CSV table of N, CA, C and O in Angstrom, one decimal:
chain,number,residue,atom,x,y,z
A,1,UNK,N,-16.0,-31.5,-21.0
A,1,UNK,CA,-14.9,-30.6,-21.5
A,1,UNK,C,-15.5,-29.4,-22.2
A,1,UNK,O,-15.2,-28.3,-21.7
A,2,UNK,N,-16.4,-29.4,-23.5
A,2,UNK,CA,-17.0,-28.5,-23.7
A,2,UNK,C,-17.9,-27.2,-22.8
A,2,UNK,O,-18.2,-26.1,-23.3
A,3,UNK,N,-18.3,-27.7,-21.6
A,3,UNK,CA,-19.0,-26.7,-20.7
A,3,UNK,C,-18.0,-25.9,-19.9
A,3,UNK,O,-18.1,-24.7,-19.4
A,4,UNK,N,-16.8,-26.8,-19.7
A,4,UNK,CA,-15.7,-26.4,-18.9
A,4,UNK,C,-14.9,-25.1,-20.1
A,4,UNK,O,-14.3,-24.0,-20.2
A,5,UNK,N,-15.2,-25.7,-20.4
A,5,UNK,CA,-14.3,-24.6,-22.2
A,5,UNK,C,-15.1,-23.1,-22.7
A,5,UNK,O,-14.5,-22.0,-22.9
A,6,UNK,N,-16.6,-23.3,-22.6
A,6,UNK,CA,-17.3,-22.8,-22.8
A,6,UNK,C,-17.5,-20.9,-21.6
A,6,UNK,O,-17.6,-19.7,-21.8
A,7,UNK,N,-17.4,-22.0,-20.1
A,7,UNK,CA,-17.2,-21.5,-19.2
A,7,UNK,C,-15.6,-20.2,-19.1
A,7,UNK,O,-15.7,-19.0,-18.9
A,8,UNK,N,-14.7,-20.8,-19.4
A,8,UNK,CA,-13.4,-20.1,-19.6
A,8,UNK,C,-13.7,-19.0,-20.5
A,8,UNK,O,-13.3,-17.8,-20.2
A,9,UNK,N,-14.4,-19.2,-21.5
A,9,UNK,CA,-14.5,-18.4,-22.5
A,9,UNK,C,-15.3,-17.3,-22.0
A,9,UNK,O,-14.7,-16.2,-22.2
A,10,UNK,N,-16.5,-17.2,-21.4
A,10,UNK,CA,-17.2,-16.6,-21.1
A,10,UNK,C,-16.1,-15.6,-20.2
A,10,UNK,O,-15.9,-14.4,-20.5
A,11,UNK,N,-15.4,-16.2,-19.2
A,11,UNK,CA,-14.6,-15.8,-18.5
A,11,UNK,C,-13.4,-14.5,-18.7
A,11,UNK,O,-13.2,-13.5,-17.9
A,12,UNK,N,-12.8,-15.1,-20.1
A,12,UNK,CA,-11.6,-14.7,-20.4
A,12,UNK,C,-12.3,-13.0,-21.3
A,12,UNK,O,-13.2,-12.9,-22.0
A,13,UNK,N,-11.2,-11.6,-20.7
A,13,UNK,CA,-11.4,-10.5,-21.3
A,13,UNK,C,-11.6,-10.1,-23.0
A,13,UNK,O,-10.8,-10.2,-23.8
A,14,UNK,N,-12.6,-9.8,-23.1
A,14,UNK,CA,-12.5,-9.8,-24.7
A,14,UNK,C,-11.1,-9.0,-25.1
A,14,UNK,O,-10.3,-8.8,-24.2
A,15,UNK,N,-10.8,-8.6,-26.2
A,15,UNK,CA,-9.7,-8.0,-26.7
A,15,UNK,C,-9.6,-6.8,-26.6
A,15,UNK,O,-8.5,-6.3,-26.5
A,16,UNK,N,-11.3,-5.9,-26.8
A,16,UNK,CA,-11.8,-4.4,-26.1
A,16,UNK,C,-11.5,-4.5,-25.1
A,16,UNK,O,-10.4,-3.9,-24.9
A,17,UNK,N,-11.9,-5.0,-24.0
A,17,UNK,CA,-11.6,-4.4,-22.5
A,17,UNK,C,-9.8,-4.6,-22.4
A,17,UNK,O,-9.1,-3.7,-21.9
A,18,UNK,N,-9.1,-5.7,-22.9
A,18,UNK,CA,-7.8,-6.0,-22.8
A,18,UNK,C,-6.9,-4.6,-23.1
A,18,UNK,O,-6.0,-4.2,-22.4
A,19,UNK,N,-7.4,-4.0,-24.5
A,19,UNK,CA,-7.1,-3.0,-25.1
A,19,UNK,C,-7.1,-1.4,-23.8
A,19,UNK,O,-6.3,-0.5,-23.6
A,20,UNK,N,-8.7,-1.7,-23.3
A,20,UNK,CA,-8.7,-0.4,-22.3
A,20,UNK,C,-7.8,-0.5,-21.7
A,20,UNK,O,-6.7,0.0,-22.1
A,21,UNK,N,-7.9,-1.2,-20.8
A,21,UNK,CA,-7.0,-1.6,-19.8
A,21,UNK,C,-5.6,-1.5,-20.0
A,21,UNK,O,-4.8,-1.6,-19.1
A,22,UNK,N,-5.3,-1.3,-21.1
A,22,UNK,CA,-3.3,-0.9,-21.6
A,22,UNK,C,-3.5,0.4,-21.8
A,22,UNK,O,-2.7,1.2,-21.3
A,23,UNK,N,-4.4,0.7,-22.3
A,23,UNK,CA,-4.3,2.6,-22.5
A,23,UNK,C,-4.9,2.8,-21.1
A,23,UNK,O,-5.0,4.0,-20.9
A,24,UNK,N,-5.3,2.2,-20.3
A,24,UNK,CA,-5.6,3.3,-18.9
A,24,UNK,C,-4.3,3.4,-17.9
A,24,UNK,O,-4.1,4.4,-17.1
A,25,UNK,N,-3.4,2.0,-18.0
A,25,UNK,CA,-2.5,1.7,-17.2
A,25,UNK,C,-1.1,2.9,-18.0
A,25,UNK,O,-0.3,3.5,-17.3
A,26,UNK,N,-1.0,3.1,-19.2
A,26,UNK,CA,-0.2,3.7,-19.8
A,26,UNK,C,-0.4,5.2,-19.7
A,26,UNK,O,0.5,6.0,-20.0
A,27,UNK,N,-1.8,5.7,-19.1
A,27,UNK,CA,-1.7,7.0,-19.1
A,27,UNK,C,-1.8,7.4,-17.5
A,27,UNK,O,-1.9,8.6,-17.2
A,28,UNK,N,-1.7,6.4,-16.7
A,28,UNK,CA,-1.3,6.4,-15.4
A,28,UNK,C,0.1,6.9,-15.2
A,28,UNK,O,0.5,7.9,-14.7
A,29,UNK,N,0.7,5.8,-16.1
A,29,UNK,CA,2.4,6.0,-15.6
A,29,UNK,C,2.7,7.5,-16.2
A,29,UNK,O,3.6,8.2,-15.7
A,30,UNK,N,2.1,7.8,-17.3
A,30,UNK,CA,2.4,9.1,-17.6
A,30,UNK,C,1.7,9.9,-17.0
A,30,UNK,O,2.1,11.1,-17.4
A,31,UNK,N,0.5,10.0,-16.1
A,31,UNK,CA,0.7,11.7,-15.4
A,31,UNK,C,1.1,10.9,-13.9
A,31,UNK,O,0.3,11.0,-12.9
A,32,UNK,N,2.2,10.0,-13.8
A,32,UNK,CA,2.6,9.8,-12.4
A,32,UNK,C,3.6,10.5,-12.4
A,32,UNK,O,3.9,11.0,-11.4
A,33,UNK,N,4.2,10.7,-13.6
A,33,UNK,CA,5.7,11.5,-13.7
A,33,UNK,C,5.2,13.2,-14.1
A,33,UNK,O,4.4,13.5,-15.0
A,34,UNK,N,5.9,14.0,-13.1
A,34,UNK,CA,5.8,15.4,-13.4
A,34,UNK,C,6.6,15.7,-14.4
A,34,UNK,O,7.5,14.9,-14.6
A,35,UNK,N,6.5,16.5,-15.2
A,35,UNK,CA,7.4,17.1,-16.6
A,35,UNK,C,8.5,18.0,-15.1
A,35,UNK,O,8.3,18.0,-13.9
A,36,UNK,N,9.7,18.6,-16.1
A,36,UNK,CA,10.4,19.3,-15.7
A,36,UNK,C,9.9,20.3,-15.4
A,36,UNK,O,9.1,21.0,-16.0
A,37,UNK,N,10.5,20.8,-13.9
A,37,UNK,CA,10.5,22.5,-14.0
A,37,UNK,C,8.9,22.4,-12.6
A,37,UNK,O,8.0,23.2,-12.4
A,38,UNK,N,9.2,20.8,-11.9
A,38,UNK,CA,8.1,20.9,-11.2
A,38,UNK,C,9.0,20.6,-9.5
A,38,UNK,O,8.9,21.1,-8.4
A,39,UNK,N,9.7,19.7,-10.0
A,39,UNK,CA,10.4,19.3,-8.7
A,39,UNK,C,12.1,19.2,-8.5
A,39,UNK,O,12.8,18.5,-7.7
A,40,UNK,N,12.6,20.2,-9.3
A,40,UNK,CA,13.7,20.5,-9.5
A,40,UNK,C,14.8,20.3,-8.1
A,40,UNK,O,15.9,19.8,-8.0
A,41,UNK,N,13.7,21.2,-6.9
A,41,UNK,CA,14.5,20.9,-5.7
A,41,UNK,C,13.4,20.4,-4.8
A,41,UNK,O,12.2,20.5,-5.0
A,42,UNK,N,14.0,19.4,-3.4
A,42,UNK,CA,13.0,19.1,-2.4
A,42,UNK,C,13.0,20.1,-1.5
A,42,UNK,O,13.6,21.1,-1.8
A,43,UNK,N,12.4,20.2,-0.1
A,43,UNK,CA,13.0,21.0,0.8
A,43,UNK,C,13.0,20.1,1.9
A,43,UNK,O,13.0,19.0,1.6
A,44,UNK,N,13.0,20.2,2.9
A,44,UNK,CA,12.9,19.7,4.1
A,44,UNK,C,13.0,20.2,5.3
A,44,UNK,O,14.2,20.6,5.3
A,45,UNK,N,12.5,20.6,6.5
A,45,UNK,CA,12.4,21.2,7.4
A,45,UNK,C,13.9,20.9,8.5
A,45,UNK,O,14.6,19.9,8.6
A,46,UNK,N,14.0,21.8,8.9
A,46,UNK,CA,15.4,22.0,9.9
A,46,UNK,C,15.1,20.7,11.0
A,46,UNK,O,14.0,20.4,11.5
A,47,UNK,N,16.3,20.2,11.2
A,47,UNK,CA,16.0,18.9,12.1
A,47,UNK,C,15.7,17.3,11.0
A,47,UNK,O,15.5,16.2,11.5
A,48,UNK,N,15.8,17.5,10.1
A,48,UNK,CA,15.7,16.8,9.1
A,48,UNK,C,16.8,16.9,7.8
A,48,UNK,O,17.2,18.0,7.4
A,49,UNK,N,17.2,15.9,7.3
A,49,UNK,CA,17.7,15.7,6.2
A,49,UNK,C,17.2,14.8,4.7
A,49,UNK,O,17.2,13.6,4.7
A,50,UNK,N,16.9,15.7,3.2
A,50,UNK,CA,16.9,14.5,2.3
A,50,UNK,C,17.4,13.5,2.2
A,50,UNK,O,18.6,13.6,2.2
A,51,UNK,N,16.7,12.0,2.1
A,51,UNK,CA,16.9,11.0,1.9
A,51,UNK,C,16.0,10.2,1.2
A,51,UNK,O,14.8,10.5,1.5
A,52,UNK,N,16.5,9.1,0.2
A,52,UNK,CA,16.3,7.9,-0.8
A,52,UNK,C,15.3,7.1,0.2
A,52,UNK,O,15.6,6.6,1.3
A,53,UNK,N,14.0,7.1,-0.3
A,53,UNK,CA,12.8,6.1,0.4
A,53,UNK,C,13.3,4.9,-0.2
A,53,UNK,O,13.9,4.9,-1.2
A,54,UNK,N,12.9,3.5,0.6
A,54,UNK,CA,13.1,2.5,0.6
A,54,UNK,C,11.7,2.2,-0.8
A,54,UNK,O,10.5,2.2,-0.5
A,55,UNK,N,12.0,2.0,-2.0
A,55,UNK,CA,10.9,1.2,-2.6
A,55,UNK,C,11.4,0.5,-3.5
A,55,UNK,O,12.6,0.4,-3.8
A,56,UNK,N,10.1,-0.2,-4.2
A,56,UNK,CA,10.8,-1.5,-5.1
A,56,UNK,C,11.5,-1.1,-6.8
A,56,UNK,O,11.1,-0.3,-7.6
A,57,UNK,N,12.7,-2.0,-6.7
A,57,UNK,CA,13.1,-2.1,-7.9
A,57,UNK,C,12.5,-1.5,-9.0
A,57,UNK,O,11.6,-2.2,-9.4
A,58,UNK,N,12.9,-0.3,-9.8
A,58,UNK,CA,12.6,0.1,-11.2
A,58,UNK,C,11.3,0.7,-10.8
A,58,UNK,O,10.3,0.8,-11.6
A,59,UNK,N,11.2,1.2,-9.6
A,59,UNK,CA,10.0,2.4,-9.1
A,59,UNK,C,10.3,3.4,-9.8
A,59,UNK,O,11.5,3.8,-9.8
A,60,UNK,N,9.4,3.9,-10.5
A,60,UNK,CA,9.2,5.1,-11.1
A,60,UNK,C,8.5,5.7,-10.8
A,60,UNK,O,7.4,5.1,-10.6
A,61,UNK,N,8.6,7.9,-10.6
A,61,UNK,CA,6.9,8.2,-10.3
A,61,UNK,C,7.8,9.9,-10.0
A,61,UNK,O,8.9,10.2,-9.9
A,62,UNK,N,7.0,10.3,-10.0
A,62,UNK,CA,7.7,12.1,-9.3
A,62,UNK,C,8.9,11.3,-8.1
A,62,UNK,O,9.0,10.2,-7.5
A,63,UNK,N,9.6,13.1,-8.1
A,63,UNK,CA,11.0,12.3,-7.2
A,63,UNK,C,10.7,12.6,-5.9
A,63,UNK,O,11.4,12.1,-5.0
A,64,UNK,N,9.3,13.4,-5.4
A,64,UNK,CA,8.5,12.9,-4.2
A,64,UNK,C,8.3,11.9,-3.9
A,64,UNK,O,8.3,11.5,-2.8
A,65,UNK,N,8.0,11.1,-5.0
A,65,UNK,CA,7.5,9.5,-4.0
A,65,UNK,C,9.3,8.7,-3.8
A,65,UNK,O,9.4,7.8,-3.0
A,66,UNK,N,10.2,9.0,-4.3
A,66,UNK,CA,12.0,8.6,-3.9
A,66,UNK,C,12.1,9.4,-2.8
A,66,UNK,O,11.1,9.9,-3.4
A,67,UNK,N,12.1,9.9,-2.1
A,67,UNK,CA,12.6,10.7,-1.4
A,67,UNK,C,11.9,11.1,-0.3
A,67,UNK,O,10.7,11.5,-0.4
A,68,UNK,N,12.5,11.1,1.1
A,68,UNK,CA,11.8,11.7,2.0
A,68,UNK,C,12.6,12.3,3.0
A,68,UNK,O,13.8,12.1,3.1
A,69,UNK,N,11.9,13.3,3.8
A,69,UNK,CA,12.6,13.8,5.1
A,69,UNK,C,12.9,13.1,6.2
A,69,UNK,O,12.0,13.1,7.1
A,70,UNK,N,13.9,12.4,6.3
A,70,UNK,CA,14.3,11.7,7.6
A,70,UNK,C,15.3,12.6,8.6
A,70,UNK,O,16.1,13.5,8.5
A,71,UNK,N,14.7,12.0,9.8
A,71,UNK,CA,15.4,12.9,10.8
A,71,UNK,C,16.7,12.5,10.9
A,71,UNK,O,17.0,11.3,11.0
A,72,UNK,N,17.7,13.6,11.1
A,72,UNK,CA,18.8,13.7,11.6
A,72,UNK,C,19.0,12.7,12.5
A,72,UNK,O,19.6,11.7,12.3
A,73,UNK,N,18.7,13.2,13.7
A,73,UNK,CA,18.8,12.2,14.8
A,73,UNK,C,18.2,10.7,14.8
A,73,UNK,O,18.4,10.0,15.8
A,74,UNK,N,17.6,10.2,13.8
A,74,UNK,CA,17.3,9.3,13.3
A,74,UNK,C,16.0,8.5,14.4
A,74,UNK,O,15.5,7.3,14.2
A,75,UNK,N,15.7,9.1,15.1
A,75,UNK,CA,14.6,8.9,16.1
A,75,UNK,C,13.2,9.7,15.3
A,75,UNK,O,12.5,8.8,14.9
A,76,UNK,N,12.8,10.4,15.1
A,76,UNK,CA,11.9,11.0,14.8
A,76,UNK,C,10.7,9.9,13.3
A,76,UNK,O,10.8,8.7,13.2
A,77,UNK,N,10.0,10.6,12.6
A,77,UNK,CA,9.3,9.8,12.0
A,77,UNK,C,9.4,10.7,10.6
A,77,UNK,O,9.0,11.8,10.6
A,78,UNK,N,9.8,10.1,9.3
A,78,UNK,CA,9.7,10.8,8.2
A,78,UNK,C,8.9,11.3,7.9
A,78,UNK,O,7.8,11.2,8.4
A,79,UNK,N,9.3,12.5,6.6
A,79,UNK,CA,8.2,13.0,6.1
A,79,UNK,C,7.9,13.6,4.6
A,79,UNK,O,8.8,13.8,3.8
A,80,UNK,N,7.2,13.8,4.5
A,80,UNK,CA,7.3,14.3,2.4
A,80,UNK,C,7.7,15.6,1.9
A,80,UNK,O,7.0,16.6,1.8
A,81,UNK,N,8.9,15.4,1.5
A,81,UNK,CA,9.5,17.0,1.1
A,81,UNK,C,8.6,17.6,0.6
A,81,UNK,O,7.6,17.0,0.3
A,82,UNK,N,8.8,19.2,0.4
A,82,UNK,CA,8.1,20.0,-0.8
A,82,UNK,C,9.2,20.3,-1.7
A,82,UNK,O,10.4,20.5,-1.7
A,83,UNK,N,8.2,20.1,-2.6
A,83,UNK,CA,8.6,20.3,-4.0
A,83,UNK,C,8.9,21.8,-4.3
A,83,UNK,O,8.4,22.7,-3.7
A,84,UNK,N,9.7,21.9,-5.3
A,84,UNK,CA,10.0,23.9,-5.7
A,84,UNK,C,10.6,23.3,-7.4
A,84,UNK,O,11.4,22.5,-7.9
A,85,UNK,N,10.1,24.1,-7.7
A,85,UNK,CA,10.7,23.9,-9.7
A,85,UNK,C,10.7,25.7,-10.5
A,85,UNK,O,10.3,26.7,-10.0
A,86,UNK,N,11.3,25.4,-11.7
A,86,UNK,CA,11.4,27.1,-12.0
A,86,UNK,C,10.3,27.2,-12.5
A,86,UNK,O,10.0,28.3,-13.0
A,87,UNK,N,8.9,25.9,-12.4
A,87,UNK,CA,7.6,26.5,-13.4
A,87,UNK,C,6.6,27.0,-11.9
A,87,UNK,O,5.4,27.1,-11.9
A,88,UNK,N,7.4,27.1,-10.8
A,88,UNK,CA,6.8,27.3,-9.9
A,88,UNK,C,6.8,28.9,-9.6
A,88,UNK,O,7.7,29.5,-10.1
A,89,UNK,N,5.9,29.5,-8.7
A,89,UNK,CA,6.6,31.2,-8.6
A,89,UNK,C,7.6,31.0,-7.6
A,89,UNK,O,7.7,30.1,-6.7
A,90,UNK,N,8.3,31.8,-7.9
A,90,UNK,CA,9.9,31.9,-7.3
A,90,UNK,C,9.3,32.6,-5.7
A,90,UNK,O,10.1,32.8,-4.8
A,91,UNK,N,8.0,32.9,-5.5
A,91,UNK,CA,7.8,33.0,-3.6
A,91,UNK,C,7.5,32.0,-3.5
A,91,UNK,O,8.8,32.0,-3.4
A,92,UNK,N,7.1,30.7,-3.2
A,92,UNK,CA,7.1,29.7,-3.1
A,92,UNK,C,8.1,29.4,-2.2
A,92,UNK,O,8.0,29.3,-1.0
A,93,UNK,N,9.2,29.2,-3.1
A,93,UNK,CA,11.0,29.1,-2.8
A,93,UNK,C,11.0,29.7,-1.8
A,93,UNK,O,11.1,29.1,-0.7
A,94,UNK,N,10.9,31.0,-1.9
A,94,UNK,CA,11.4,32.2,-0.7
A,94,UNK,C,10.1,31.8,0.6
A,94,UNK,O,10.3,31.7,1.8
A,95,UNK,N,9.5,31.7,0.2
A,95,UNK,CA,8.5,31.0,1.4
A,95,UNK,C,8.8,29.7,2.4
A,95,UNK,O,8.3,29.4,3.4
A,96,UNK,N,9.6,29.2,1.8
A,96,UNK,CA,10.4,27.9,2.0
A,96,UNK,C,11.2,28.1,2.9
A,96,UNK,O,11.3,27.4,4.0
A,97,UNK,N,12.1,29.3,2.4
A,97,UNK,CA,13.4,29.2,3.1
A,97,UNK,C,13.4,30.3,4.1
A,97,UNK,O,14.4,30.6,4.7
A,98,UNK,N,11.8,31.0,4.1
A,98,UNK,CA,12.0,31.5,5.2
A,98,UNK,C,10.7,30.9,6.4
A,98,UNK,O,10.1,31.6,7.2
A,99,UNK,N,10.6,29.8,6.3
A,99,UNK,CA,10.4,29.0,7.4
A,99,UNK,C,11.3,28.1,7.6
A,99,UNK,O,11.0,27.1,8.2
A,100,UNK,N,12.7,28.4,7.4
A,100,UNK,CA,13.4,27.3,7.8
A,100,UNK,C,13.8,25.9,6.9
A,100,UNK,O,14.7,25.2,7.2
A,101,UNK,N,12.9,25.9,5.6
A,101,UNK,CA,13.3,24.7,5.1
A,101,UNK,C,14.7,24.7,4.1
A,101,UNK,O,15.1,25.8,3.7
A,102,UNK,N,15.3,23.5,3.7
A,102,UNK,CA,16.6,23.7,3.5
A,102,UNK,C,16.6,22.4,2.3
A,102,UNK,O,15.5,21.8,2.1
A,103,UNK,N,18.0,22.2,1.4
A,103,UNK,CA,17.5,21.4,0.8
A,103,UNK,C,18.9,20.2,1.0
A,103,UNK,O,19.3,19.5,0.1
A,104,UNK,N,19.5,20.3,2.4
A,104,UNK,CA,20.5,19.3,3.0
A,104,UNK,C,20.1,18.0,2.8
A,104,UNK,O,19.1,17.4,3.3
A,105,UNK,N,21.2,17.1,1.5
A,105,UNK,CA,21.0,15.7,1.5
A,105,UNK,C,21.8,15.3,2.8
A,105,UNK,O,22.7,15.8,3.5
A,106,UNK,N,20.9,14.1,3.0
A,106,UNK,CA,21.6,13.2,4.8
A,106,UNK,C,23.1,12.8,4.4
A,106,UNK,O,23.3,12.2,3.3
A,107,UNK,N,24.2,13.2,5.2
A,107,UNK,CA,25.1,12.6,5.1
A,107,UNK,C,25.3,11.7,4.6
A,107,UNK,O,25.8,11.6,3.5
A,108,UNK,N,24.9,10.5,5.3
A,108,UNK,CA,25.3,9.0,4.7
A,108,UNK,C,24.8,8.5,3.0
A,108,UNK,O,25.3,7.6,2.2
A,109,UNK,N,23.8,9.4,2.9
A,109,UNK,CA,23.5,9.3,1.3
A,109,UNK,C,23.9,10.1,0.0
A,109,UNK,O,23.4,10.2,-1.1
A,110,UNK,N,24.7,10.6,0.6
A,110,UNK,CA,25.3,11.9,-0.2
A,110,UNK,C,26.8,11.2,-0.8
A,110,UNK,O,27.7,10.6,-0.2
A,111,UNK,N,26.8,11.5,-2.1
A,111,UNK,CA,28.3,11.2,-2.9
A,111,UNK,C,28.4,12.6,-2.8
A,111,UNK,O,27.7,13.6,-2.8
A,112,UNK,N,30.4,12.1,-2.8
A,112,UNK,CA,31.0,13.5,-2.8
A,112,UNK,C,31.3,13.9,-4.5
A,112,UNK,O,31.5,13.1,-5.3
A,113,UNK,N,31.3,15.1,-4.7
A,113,UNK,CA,31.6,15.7,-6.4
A,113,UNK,C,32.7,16.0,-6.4
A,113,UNK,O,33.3,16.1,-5.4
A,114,UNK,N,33.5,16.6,-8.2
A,114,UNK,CA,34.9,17.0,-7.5
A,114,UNK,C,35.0,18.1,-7.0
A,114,UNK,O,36.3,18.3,-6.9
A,115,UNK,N,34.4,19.1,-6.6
A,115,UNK,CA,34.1,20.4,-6.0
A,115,UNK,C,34.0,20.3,-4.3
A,115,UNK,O,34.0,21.2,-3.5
A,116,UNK,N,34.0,19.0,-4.1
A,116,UNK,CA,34.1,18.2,-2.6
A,116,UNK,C,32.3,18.6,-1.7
A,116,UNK,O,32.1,18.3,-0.5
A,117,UNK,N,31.2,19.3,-2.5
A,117,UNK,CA,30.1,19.5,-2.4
A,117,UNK,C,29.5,17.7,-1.8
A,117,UNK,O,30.3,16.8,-1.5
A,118,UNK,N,28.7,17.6,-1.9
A,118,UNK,CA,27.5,16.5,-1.9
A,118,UNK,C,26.6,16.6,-2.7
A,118,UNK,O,25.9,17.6,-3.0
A,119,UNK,N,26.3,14.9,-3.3
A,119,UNK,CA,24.8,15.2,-3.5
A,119,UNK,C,24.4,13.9,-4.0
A,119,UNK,O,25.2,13.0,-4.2
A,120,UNK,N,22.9,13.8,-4.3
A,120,UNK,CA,22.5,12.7,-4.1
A,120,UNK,C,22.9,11.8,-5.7
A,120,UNK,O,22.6,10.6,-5.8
């Protein structure tokens, strides 16, 4: 029993590494999330619509990793919006929308507002 006990011990994280290991996982989740003013809008290329990615419960992370461009026609293969925010330069935007990209939520995932608009 004592070598078996002995063995565990050797085993088990001291209280230092236990400790890193909370401040490294804590400062993950915080630069996982962008501050405001980064991803205010998505865009999505024509032939596509925004939509809600399938992930697990109480996922948190930039609203890039929620979200992706699925096709309209629902045959095609998704893909990762661009991001546009007001800390971004405003050609960016205009760069966006003059390739075509748009910032159309997919019908079926769109609530109506009382302005009779959409949105997610």
């Amino acid at each position: 029993e004592n070598s078996a006990r002995s063995v565990l011990e050797e085993m088990a994280p001291s209280p230092l590494l236990r400790c890193f290991v909370l401040l490294v996982c804590g400062m993950v989740m915080a630069i996982a999330t962008l501050p405001p003013g980064y991803e205010d809008e998505l865009y999505c290329p024509e032939g596509s619509c925004l939509g809600k990615k399938t992930v697990p419960d109480a996922w948190s992370g930039p609203r890039m990793a929620l979200f992706e461009c699925k096709a309209e026609d629902g045959q095609g293969k998704a893909s990762a919006p661009r991001p546009w925010g007001s800390q971004i330069d405003a050609a960016v935007k205009e760069k966006y929308l003059a390739e075509g990209l748009h910032t159309r939520v997919c019908a079926a995932e769109a609530a109506p507002t009382a302005d009779g608009s959409k949105e997610m």
